[in-house]
Coordinates of C-alpha atoms in Angstrom, one line a residue:
M10 CA 16.6 -58.9 39.9
K11 CA 13.0 -58.0 39.2
K12 CA 14.0 -54.3 39.0
L13 CA 16.6 -55.1 36.3
I14 CA 14.0 -57.1 34.3
I15 CA 11.5 -54.2 34.6
L16 CA 14.1 -51.7 33.5
F17 CA 15.2 -53.9 30.6
I18 CA 11.5 -54.2 29.4
C19 CA 11.0 -50.4 29.7
F20 CA 14.2 -49.9 27.6
I21 CA 13.0 -52.3 24.9
V22 CA 9.5 -50.6 24.8
C23 CA 10.9 -47.1 24.7
A24 CA 13.4 -47.9 22.1
G25 CA 10.7 -49.5 20.0
A26 CA 8.5 -46.5 20.4
V27 CA 11.3 -44.2 19.3
A28 CA 12.1 -46.4 16.4
S29 CA 8.4 -46.5 15.4
I30 CA 8.2 -42.7 15.5
Y31 CA 11.3 -42.3 13.5
F32 CA 10.1 -44.9 11.0
Y33 CA 6.7 -43.3 10.5
T34 CA 7.9 -39.7 10.4
D35 CA 8.1 -38.3 6.9
N36 CA 11.7 -37.1 6.5
K37 CA 11.6 -36.5 2.8
S38 CA 10.9 -33.2 1.1
P39 CA 8.5 -32.8 -1.8
V40 CA 9.8 -33.3 -5.3
I41 CA 9.1 -30.6 -8.0
T42 CA 9.1 -31.6 -11.6
I43 CA 9.3 -28.9 -14.3
N44 CA 7.5 -30.1 -17.4
S45 CA 8.5 -27.2 -19.7
N46 CA 9.5 -23.6 -19.5
P47 CA 6.4 -21.5 -18.7
K48 CA 5.1 -19.2 -21.4
V49 CA 4.0 -15.8 -20.2
G50 CA 1.6 -13.7 -22.2
C51 CA -0.6 -10.6 -21.8
D52 CA -3.5 -12.2 -20.0
I53 CA -1.8 -14.9 -17.9
K54 CA -2.1 -15.1 -14.1
P55 CA 0.5 -16.5 -11.7
D56 CA -1.6 -19.6 -10.9
D57 CA -1.9 -20.4 -14.6
L58 CA 1.8 -21.2 -14.6
L59 CA 1.2 -24.3 -12.3
E60 CA 0.3 -26.3 -15.5
Y61 CA 4.0 -26.2 -16.5
A62 CA 5.2 -28.0 -13.3
S63 CA 4.0 -30.6 -10.7
A64 CA 4.8 -31.6 -7.2
S65 CA 4.9 -35.1 -5.7
D66 CA 4.8 -36.1 -2.0
E67 CA 2.8 -38.7 -0.1
H68 CA 1.7 -35.9 2.2
L69 CA 1.7 -32.9 -0.1
K70 CA -0.1 -29.9 1.5
F71 CA 0.6 -26.9 -0.8
F72 CA 1.9 -26.3 -4.3
F73 CA 2.0 -22.7 -5.5
V74 CA 3.9 -20.0 -7.4
E75 CA 5.9 -17.8 -5.1
E76 CA 5.5 -14.6 -7.1
H77 CA 2.0 -13.1 -6.6
D78 CA 2.4 -10.4 -9.3
I79 CA 2.8 -11.4 -12.9
K80 CA 4.7 -8.1 -13.5
E81 CA 7.4 -9.4 -11.1
I82 CA 7.8 -12.6 -13.1
V83 CA 8.1 -10.6 -16.3
K84 CA 10.7 -8.3 -14.7
N85 CA 12.8 -11.2 -13.3
K86 CA 12.2 -13.5 -16.3
Y87 CA 11.8 -16.5 -14.0
V88 CA 9.1 -18.1 -11.9
T89 CA 9.6 -19.9 -8.5
Y90 CA 7.6 -23.0 -7.6
V91 CA 7.1 -23.9 -4.0
A92 CA 5.9 -27.3 -2.6
V93 CA 5.2 -27.8 1.1
D94 CA 4.2 -31.1 2.8
E95 CA 2.2 -31.7 6.0
D96 CA 5.5 -31.8 8.0
N97 CA 6.4 -28.4 6.7
H98 CA 9.2 -29.7 4.5
V99 CA 9.7 -27.1 1.8
T100 CA 11.1 -27.5 -1.7
T101 CA 11.5 -24.6 -4.2
D102 CA 12.6 -24.6 -7.8
S103 CA 13.0 -21.6 -10.1
V104 CA 12.8 -21.8 -13.9
S105 CA 13.2 -19.2 -16.6
V106 CA 10.1 -18.2 -18.6
E107 CA 9.4 -17.5 -22.2
L108 CA 7.9 -14.0 -22.6
D109 CA 5.5 -12.9 -25.3
P110 CA 7.3 -10.1 -27.3
K111 CA 4.4 -7.8 -26.6
L112 CA 5.4 -7.7 -22.9
E113 CA 8.8 -6.2 -23.8
T114 CA 7.7 -3.8 -26.6
Y115 CA 7.1 -0.3 -25.1
H116 CA 5.7 3.0 -26.2
L117 CA 4.9 6.4 -24.5
E118 CA 1.3 7.4 -24.4
L119 CA -0.3 10.8 -23.7
I120 CA -2.9 10.5 -21.0
N121 CA -3.7 14.1 -20.4
K122 CA -3.4 16.8 -23.1
D123 CA -4.1 19.8 -20.9
I124 CA -0.6 20.3 -19.4
K125 CA -0.5 23.5 -17.4
T126 CA 1.7 24.5 -14.4
Q127 CA 2.3 27.4 -12.2
V128 CA 5.4 29.5 -13.1
G129 CA 8.3 28.2 -10.9
K130 CA 6.8 24.8 -10.4
A131 CA 7.9 21.8 -12.4
I132 CA 5.4 19.2 -13.6
D133 CA 5.4 15.5 -12.8
P134 CA 5.5 14.0 -16.3
N135 CA 4.0 10.8 -15.0
E136 CA 0.7 12.6 -14.5
Y137 CA 0.5 13.3 -18.2
V138 CA 2.5 10.6 -20.0
S139 CA 2.7 6.9 -19.3
L140 CA 5.0 4.1 -20.5
K141 CA 3.1 1.1 -21.6
N142 CA 3.8 -2.2 -23.3
E143 CA 1.9 -3.6 -26.2
C144 CA -0.3 -5.5 -23.7
G145 CA -1.5 -2.2 -22.3
W146 CA 0.2 -2.6 -19.0
N147 CA 1.5 0.6 -17.3
I148 CA 5.2 0.3 -16.6
N149 CA 6.8 2.2 -13.7
E150 CA 9.4 4.4 -15.1
T151 CA 11.1 7.8 -14.5
L152 CA 10.3 10.2 -17.4
S153 CA 12.4 13.2 -18.4
V154 CA 11.2 16.5 -19.8
E155 CA 13.4 18.6 -22.1
G156 CA 12.8 22.1 -23.5
V157 CA 10.9 23.9 -20.8
D158 CA 11.8 26.9 -18.7
Y159 CA 9.6 26.8 -15.6
S160 CA 10.8 30.2 -14.4
S161 CA 9.3 32.0 -17.4
I162 CA 5.7 32.2 -18.5
G163 CA 5.1 30.8 -22.0
I164 CA 4.1 27.8 -24.1
Y165 CA 6.8 25.2 -24.7
D166 CA 7.0 22.3 -27.1
V167 CA 8.9 19.7 -25.1
K168 CA 10.3 16.2 -25.5
V169 CA 9.3 13.5 -23.0
S170 CA 11.4 10.4 -22.9
A171 CA 11.9 7.2 -20.8
K172 CA 15.3 7.2 -19.0
K173 CA 15.7 3.5 -18.8
Y174 CA 14.3 2.6 -22.2
E175 CA 16.5 4.3 -24.7
N176 CA 14.9 2.5 -27.7
V177 CA 11.4 3.9 -26.9
E178 CA 10.4 6.7 -29.2
P179 CA 10.0 10.0 -27.2
I180 CA 6.7 11.9 -27.3
Y181 CA 6.4 15.6 -28.0
V182 CA 3.8 17.7 -26.1
S183 CA 3.0 21.3 -25.3
I184 CA 3.3 22.7 -21.7
I185 CA 1.8 26.0 -20.7
V186 CA 3.7 27.7 -17.9
G187 CA 1.5 30.5 -16.5
D188 CA 0.3 32.3 -13.4
Y189 CA -2.5 30.2 -12.0
E190 CA -2.0 30.9 -8.3
S191 CA -4.8 32.8 -6.6
P192 CA -3.9 35.9 -4.6
K193 CA -4.3 35.6 -0.9
I194 CA -6.1 38.3 1.1
V195 CA -4.8 38.8 4.6
L196 CA -7.2 40.6 7.1
K197 CA -6.1 42.6 10.1
Q198 CA -8.3 40.4 12.3
E199 CA -10.6 37.4 11.8
E200 CA -13.7 39.1 13.1
G201 CA -15.0 42.5 14.2
Y202 CA -18.1 44.1 15.7
D203 CA -20.0 47.4 15.7
Y204 CA -23.4 48.9 16.4
S205 CA -26.4 48.8 14.3
G206 CA -28.4 51.9 13.3
K207 CA -25.5 53.7 11.5
T208 CA -24.1 54.3 8.0
F209 CA -21.2 52.2 6.7
T210 CA -19.0 52.8 3.7
D211 CA -16.7 50.8 1.4
E212 CA -13.7 52.5 3.0
Y213 CA -14.8 51.2 6.4
F214 CA -14.6 47.6 5.3
N215 CA -11.6 48.0 3.1
E216 CA -9.7 49.2 6.2
M217 CA -10.0 45.6 7.5
V218 CA -7.6 44.4 4.7
E219 CA -4.0 44.1 5.9
T220 CA -2.4 43.1 2.6
V221 CA -2.8 40.9 -0.5
E222 CA -0.1 38.4 -1.3
D223 CA 0.5 37.3 -4.9
D224 CA 3.4 35.7 -6.8
K225 CA 3.3 38.3 -9.6
D226 CA 1.2 41.4 -8.8
S227 CA 2.2 43.9 -6.1
S228 CA 0.2 44.1 -2.8
E229 CA -0.3 47.9 -3.3
E230 CA -2.0 47.3 -6.7
L231 CA -4.1 44.4 -5.5
I232 CA -5.4 46.1 -2.4
K233 CA -7.0 48.7 -4.7
R234 CA -8.9 45.9 -6.4
V235 CA -10.4 44.3 -3.3
S236 CA -14.1 44.4 -3.0
S237 CA -16.6 43.0 -0.5
N238 CA -20.3 42.1 -0.4
W239 CA -21.1 43.9 2.8
R240 CA -24.0 45.9 1.3
S241 CA -26.0 42.8 0.3
V242 CA -25.1 40.9 3.4
L243 CA -26.0 43.7 5.8
K244 CA -29.1 44.8 3.7
A245 CA -27.8 48.4 3.6
D246 CA -29.8 51.0 1.8
E247 CA -28.4 53.3 -0.9
D248 CA -26.6 55.5 1.6
G249 CA -25.1 52.5 3.5
Y250 CA -27.4 52.7 6.5
V251 CA -27.8 49.4 8.3
D252 CA -30.4 48.6 11.0
K253 CA -29.7 44.9 11.2
V254 CA -28.4 43.0 14.3
G255 CA -26.7 39.7 14.4
T256 CA -23.6 37.8 13.2
F257 CA -22.8 38.0 9.5
T258 CA -20.1 36.7 7.2
I259 CA -18.8 39.2 4.7
T260 CA -16.8 37.9 1.7
Y261 CA -13.8 39.8 0.4
K262 CA -12.6 39.2 -3.2
V263 CA -9.7 40.2 -5.4
V264 CA -8.7 39.3 -9.0
D265 CA -5.1 39.5 -10.1
S266 CA -3.9 40.6 -13.5
D267 CA -4.0 37.0 -14.8
G268 CA -7.6 36.5 -13.8
N269 CA -7.0 34.4 -10.7
S270 CA -9.4 35.3 -7.9
G271 CA -8.9 35.0 -4.2
T272 CA -11.5 35.2 -1.4
I273 CA -11.7 35.3 2.3
G274 CA -14.6 35.4 4.8
Y275 CA -14.9 38.0 7.6
K276 CA -17.1 37.5 10.7
F277 CA -18.9 40.7 11.5
I278 CA -21.1 41.2 14.5
L279 CA -23.7 44.0 14.8
E280 CA -25.2 44.8 18.2

């Protein structure tokens, strides 16, 4: 009989505890109230939009704007409010925003006038032209270029336009397509050695050149233009006699028909 009474008392106590826990647990989510449609202008920040709404809860922990980038709000044309209480109940509410017309008025702007490119290589127009709104924000957009032949050297007056914004006035710029690539000297070997106390010649060092690579000029022509500073580096006399010993770096240089220069170093050891 006593065991039954004890079990009954435990049941009453446990049931009361469970009921108390249930009673005192917050099972309600926060309530978000939108006071008015938020107005978004050029200088507004996401947190500034909190003044257009409020959250209520006895145990409110957080109330914030979900979008951390104002550009995202402008793109979506709505803002999302989030309220969280201490029991991690979450309430969200999205509302449309009123945009300042400046945010949706766009123009193309030239950011770099010196537009040059290597023949055969197309430019990235976003490096020279940007799409902006009247607030001065840069807008991510794919730009198109019309009126240039990248395969032919010349000066082209081209039209740059925004693909997704047909109402934006195009901008007209000049693009110079030319040969700006430096020739590449290829040596037969990276380093060489010889003995001091002898006479050297230009022909001796020119023999170290395997070829010269260029996108326009021929290798045969450019090899004839290769020069080196071996005389000054090795301190040779007028006849080319050298009595120095040690390790030296000789520089080879060549200039192509468009004035582009290419160089390479050659390690030369004298014993």
